[in-house]
GROMACS .gro file of C-alpha atoms in nm:
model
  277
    1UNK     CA    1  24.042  24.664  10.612
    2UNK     CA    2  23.902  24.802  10.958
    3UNK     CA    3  23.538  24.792  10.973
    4UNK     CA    4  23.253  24.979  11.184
    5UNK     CA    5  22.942  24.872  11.317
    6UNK     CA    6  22.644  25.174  11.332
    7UNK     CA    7  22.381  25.100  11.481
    8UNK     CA    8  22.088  25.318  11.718
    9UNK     CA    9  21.851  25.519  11.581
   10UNK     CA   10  21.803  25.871  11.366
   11UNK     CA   11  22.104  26.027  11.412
   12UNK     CA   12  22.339  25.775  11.396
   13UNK     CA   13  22.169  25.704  11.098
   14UNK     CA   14  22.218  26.063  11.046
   15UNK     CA   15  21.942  26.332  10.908
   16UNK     CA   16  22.181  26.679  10.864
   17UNK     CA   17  22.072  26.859  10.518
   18UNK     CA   18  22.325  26.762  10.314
   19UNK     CA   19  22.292  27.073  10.138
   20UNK     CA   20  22.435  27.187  10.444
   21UNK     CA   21  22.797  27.085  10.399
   22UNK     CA   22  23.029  26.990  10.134
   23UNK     CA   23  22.994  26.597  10.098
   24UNK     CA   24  23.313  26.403  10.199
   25UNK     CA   25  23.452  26.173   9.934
   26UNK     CA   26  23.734  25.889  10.004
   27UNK     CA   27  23.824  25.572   9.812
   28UNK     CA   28  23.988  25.468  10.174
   29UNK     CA   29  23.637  25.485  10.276
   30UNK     CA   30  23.368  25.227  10.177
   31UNK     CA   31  23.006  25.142  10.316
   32UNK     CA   32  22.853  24.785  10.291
   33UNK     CA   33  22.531  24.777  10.104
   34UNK     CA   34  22.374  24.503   9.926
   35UNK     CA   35  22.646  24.285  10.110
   36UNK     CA   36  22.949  24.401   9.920
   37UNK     CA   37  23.190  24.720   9.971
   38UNK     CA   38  23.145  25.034   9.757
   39UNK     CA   39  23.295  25.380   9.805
   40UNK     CA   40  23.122  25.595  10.097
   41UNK     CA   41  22.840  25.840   9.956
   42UNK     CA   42  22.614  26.025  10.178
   43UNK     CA   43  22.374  25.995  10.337
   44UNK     CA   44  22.535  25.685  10.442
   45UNK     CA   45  22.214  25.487  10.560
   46UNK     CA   46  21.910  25.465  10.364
   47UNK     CA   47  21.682  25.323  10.677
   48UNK     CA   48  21.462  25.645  10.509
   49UNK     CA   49  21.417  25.860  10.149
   50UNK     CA   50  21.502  26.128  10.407
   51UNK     CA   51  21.879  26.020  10.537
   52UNK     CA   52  22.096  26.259  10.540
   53UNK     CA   53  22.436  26.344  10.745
   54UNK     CA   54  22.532  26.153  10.995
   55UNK     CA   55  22.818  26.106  11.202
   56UNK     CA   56  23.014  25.843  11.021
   57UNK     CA   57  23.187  26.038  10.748
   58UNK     CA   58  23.417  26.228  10.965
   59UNK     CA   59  23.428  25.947  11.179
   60UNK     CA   60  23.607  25.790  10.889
   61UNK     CA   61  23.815  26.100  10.750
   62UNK     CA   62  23.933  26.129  11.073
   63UNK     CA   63  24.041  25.768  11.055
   64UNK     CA   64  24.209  25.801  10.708
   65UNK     CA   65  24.448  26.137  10.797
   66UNK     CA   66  24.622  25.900  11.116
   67UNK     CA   67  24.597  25.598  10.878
   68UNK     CA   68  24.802  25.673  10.525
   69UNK     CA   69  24.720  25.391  10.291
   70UNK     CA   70  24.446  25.190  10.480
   71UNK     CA   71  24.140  25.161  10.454
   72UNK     CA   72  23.801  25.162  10.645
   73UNK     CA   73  23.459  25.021  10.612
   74UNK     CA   74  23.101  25.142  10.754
   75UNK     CA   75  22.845  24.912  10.816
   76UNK     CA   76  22.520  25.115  10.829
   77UNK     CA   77  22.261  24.945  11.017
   78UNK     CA   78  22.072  25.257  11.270
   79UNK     CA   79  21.682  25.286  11.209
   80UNK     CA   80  21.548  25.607  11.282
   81UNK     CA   81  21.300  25.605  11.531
   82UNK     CA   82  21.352  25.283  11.721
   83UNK     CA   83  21.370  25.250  12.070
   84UNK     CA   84  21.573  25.058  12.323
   85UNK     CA   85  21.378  24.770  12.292
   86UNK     CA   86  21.350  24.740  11.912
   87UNK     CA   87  21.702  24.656  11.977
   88UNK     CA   88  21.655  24.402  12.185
   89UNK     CA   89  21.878  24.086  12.091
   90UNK     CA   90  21.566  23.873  11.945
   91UNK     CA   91  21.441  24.164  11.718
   92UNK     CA   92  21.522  24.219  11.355
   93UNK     CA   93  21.708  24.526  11.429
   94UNK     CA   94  21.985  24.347  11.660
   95UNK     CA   95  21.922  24.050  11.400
   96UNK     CA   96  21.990  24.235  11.105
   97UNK     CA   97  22.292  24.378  11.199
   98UNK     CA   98  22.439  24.103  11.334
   99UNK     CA   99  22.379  24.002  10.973
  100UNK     CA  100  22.553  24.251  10.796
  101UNK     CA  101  22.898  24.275  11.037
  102UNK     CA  102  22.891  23.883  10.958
  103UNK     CA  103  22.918  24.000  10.576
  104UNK     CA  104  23.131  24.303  10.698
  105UNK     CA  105  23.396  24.000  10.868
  106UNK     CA  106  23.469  23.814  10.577
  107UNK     CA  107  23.679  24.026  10.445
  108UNK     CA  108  23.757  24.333  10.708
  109UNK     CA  109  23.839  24.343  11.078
  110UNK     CA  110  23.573  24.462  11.320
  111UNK     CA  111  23.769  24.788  11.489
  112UNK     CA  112  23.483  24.910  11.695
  113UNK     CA  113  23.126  24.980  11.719
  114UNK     CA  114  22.927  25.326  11.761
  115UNK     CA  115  22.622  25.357  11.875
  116UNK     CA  116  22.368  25.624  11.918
  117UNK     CA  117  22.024  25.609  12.050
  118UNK     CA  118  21.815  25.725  12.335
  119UNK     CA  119  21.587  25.956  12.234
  120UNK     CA  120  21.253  25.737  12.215
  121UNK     CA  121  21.332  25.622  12.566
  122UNK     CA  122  21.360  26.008  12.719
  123UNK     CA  123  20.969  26.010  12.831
  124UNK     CA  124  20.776  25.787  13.044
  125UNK     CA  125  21.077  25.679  13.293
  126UNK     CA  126  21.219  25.471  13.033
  127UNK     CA  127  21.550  25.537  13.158
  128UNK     CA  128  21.562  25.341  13.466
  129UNK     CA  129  21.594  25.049  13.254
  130UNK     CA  130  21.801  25.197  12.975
  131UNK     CA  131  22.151  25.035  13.143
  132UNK     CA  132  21.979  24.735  13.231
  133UNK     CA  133  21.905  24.692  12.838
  134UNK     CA  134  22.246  24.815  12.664
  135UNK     CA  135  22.424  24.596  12.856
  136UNK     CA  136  22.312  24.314  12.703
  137UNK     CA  137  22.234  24.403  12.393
  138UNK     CA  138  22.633  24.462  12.377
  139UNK     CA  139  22.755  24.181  12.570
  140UNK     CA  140  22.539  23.971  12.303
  141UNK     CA  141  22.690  24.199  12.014
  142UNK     CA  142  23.036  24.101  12.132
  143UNK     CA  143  22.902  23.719  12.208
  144UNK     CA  144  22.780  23.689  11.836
  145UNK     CA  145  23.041  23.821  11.669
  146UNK     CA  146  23.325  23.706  11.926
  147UNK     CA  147  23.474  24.073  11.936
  148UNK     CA  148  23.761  24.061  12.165
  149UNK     CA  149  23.700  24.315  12.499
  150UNK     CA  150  23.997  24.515  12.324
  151UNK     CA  151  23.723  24.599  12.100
  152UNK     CA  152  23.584  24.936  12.202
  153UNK     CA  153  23.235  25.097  12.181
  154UNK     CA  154  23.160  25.455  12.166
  155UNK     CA  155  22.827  25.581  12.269
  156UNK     CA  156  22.704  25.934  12.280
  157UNK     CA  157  22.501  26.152  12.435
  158UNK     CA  158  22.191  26.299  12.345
  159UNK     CA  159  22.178  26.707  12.221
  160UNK     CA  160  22.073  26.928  12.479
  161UNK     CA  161  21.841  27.105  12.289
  162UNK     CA  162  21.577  26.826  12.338
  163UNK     CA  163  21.239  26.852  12.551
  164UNK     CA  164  21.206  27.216  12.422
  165UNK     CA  165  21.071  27.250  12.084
  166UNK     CA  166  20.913  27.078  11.794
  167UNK     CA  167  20.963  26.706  11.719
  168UNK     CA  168  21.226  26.723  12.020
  169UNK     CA  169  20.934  26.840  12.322
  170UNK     CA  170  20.877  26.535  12.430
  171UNK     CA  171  21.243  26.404  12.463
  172UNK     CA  172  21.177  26.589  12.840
  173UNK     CA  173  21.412  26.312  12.974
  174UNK     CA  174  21.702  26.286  12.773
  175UNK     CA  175  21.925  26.419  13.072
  176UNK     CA  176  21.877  26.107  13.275
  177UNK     CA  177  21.928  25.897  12.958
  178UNK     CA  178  22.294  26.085  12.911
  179UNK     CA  179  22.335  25.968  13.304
  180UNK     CA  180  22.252  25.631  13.176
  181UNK     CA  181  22.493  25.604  12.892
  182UNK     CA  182  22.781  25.748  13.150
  183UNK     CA  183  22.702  25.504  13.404
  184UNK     CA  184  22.749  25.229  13.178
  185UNK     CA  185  23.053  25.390  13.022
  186UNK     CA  186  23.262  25.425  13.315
  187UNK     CA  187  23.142  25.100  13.453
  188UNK     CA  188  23.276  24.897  13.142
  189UNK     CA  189  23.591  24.790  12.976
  190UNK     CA  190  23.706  24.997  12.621
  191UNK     CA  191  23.363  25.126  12.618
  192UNK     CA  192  23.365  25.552  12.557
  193UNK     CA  193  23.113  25.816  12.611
  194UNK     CA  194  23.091  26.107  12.427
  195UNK     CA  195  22.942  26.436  12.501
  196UNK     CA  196  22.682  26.610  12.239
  197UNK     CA  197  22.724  26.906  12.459
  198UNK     CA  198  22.685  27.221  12.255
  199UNK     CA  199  22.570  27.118  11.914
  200UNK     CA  200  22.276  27.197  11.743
  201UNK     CA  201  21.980  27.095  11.602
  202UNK     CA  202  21.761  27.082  11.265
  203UNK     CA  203  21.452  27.318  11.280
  204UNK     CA  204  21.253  26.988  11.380
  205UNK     CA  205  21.411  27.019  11.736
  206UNK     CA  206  21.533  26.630  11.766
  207UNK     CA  207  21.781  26.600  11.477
  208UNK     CA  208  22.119  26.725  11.462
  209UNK     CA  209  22.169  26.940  11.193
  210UNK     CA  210  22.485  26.866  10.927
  211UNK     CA  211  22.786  27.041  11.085
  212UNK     CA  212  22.686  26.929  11.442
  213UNK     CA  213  22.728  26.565  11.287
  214UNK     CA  214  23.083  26.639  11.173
  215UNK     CA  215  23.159  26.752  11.491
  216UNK     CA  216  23.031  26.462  11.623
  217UNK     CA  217  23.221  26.249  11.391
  218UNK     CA  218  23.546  26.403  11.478
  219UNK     CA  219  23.497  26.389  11.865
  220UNK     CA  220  23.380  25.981  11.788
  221UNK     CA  221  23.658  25.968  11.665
  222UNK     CA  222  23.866  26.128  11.951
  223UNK     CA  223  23.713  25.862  12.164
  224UNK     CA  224  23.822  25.614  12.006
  225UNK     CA  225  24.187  25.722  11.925
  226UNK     CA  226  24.267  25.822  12.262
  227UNK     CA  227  23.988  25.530  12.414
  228UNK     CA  228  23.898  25.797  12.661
  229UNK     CA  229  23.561  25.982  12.719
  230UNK     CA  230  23.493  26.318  12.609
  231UNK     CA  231  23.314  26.476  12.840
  232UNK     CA  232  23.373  26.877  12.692
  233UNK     CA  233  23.382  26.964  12.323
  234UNK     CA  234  23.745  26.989  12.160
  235UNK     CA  235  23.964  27.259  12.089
  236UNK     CA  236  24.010  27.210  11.762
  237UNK     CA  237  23.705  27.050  11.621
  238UNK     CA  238  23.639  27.328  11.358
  239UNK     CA  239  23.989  27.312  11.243
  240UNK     CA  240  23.950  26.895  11.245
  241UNK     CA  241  23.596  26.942  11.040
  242UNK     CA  242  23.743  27.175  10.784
  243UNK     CA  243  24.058  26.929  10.719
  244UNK     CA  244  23.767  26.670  10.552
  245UNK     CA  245  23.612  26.925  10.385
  246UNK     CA  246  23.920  27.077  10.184
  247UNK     CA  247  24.079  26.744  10.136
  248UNK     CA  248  24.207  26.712   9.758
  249UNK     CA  249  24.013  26.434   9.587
  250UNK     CA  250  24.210  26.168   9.405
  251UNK     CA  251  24.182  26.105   9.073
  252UNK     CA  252  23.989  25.797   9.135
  253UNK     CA  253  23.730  25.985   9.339
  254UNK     CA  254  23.699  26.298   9.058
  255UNK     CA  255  23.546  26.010   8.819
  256UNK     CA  256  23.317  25.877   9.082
  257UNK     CA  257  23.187  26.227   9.193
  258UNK     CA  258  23.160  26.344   8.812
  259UNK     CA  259  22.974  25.960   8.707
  260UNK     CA  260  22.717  26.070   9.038
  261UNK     CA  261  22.639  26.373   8.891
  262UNK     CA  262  22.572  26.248   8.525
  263UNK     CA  263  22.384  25.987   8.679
  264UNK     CA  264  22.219  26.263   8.835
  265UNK     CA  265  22.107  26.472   8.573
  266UNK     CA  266  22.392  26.764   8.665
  267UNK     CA  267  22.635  26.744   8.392
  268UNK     CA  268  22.612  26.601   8.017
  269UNK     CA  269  22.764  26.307   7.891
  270UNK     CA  270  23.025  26.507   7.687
  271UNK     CA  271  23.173  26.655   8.014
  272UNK     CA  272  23.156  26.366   8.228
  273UNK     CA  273  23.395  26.212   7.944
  274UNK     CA  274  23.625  26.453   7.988
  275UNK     CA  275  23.732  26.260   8.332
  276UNK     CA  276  23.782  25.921   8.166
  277UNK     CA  277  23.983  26.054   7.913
   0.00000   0.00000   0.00000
């Protein structure tokens, strides 16, 4: 199996209302939690009781349709919230997920690593460190974990609706942080930027809201497929976002959606039966 490291703050860890979209359901797809593999359910991190959407779902969808019959793994380990130097690489951020890709390698391949994160440093003139700081927080990721340079990571940019509104006014900086992230992109082997350029935001002005973090999934994804930076949205995103939503669920994955809604309280015993019989 192909495994994923997440890891930056909010939205990686993802906060769309996943009311918002139709949830995406895969038995190709797992998530490590609790150190084992189980199948992917949003919200994919629980760093808080409100995680919601993030990007890795269609990340992984995408994965699936150009990979018939394998499978992937998600190792969710973004805290909303934290800055560039929570991250650092003695912290119990970089700690802990150094952690859980250990558990993650026993029995899957590490593929690549996303990362997201910026927008506690865009205030202040945080970002004339910022590339000073990623860099070695992942040339010690790929130390760790020996992760050949073949390896890629993909970073994105941060929405440009920040520094405008609500939770987001104070993000005023967030441009030179996306400068940041470029900089270090181009300068570095198989590592991929990718543009947040017109996607939108949550009513609290710093989030991006759940279809924005498909879209951001999917062009992830393009990233790494093509190992290329994306600089423009794509063509076909919408197209690329509806393909995960209409998928046809297996079997396997009707009794796991039906046993989460019984568990749930949304259907009785009697008809959750009626999919084990």
């Amino acid at each position: 199996m192909k495994s994923f490291l997440l890891i930056g703050q909010s939205n990686m860890a993802g906060r769309g209302f996943i009311h918002e979209v139709p949830r995406i359901y895969n038995e190709r797809i797992a998530m490590l939690r609790n150190g084992r593999w189980q199948m992917m359910t949003e919200p994919i991190h629980f760093d808080r009781p409100i995680a919601g959407v993030g990007l890795g779902a269609s990340f992984a969808e995408a994965w699936c349709r150009d990979n018939e019959g394998e499978k992937i793994g998600l190792i969710p380990c973004a805290e909303g919230g934290s800055s560039v130097d929570e991250w650092s690489t003695d912290g119990t951020l970089f700690r802990h997920a150094i952690n859980e890709a250990k558990f993650a390698l026993e029995d899957s391949e590490l593929a690549g690593v996303l990362w997201h994160q910026g927008e506690s440093d865009s205030q202040n003139g945080k970002y004339s460190t910022y590339n000073e700081k990623i860099s070695l927080i992942f040339n010690e990721i790929r130390s760790v974990l020996s992760i050949p340079t073949t390896v890629p990571f993909i970073i994105g940019g941060l929405g440009d609706y920040l520094g405008k509104v609500a939770f987001g006014a104070g993000c005023v900086e967030y441009q030179r942080i996306n400068e940041e992230l470029q900089k270090y992109a181009r300068g570095k082997e198989n590592c991929y930027y990718v543009t947040a350029k017109d996607l939108t935001a949550n009513p609290d002005g710093i989030h991006f809201n759940a279809m924005s973090q498909r879209i951001f999934g999917i062009r992830y994804y393009e990233a790494y497929l093509k190992r290329e930076h994306i600089y423009e949205p794509l063509a076909n995103e919408k197209v690329l976002v509806d393909n995960c939503h209409n998928r046809v669920n297996t079997s396997a994955e009707k009794k796991h959606i039906a046993l989460e809604r019984f568990t749930s309280g949304k259907i009785t015993y009697e008809e959750l039966m009626k999919f084990f019989s």
